[in-house]
């Protein structure tokens, strides 16, 4: 149920997950959010009655200077967490197999010293894949960037994959190089209060999955063309 609902919320109008009829799609998104909210608020009630050693108990009973999360806040945090944690890592992991298939030299390099190279390799995978394509932000103050003036309240879109292909930051930006150093990619966002909360978990998931896949099934290869056009990672000049 969680997987189905997070897929609907992140579908981006992909007909594999959501209706092409706009009204129906809106209902599907609202229902998905509601089902997830009911799941966590129900769990929170149980945990308030019987505290356990788990995340929902911690969230449901957290009390900072007398302030607690309301059920609505708990629900939106939970939805953010499961949505953000689901699509991102599976996209990174599937693309990593495609990248290692397309670049046998990099695969060989990784396997020659997996434990030493997997750390930088994961960063390069996240840079090249940029699983989160964009985020919409509202400016909290006036700013000038690259000669463009922006005003407080302006709505902006951050294109992570464009930033991660910036030739002025990354030499040979289109090259997949697991030894790239330094690698100041912004695939998890840039330093600040909204930097990805799950970055360490994501790095660990990708590492664990590649370690097991490449040792248990050493000949595994991506065998088909990537099917979803929006995940073809090309630089954006938008
Ligand atoms: C490769 C995997 C992942 C990528 C590429 C990724 C990327 C991102 C990006 C770009 C942001 C926005 C940062 C910003 O606004 O500056 C973000 C935020 C966030 N991510 Fe991730 N993420 C990944 C995995 C995860 C996982 C596994 C979790 C949790 C289980 C997670 C939880 C979150 C949360 C809760 C936020 C919101 C943080 C906030 O606004 O305070 N992410 N992530």
GROMACS .gro file of C-alpha atoms in nm, residues 88-94 96 114 118 121-123 125-126 129 131 188 199-214:
model
   34
   88UNK     CA    1   1.520   0.804  -0.518
   89UNK     CA    2   1.722   0.503  -0.414
   90UNK     CA    3   1.558   0.261  -0.655
   91UNK     CA    4   1.623   0.507  -0.940
   92UNK     CA    5   1.987   0.545  -0.833
   93UNK     CA    6   2.031   0.167  -0.803
   94UNK     CA    7   1.870   0.083  -1.139
   96UNK     CA    8   2.388   0.235  -1.150
  114UNK     CA    9   3.531  -0.265  -0.421
  118UNK     CA   10   3.256   0.218  -0.366
  121UNK     CA   11   3.158   0.550  -0.696
  122UNK     CA   12   2.830   0.610  -0.511
  123UNK     CA   13   2.887   0.988  -0.524
  125UNK     CA   14   2.639   0.754  -0.946
  126UNK     CA   15   2.429   1.014  -0.763
  129UNK     CA   16   2.183   0.993  -1.225
  131UNK     CA   17   1.756   1.090  -0.905
  188UNK     CA   18   2.135   1.544  -0.233
  199UNK     CA   19   2.169   1.089   0.235
  200UNK     CA   20   2.361   0.853   0.465
  201UNK     CA   21   2.094   0.584   0.440
  202UNK     CA   22   2.081   0.626   0.061
  203UNK     CA   23   2.460   0.589   0.031
  204UNK     CA   24   2.442   0.279   0.245
  205UNK     CA   25   2.155   0.125   0.046
  206UNK     CA   26   2.333   0.178  -0.286
  207UNK     CA   27   2.659   0.038  -0.144
  208UNK     CA   28   2.492  -0.270   0.006
  209UNK     CA   29   2.292  -0.342  -0.309
  210UNK     CA   30   2.591  -0.310  -0.543
  211UNK     CA   31   2.813  -0.517  -0.313
  212UNK     CA   32   2.560  -0.802  -0.308
  213UNK     CA   33   2.456  -0.779  -0.673
  214UNK     CA   34   2.806  -0.764  -0.814
   0.00000   0.00000   0.00000
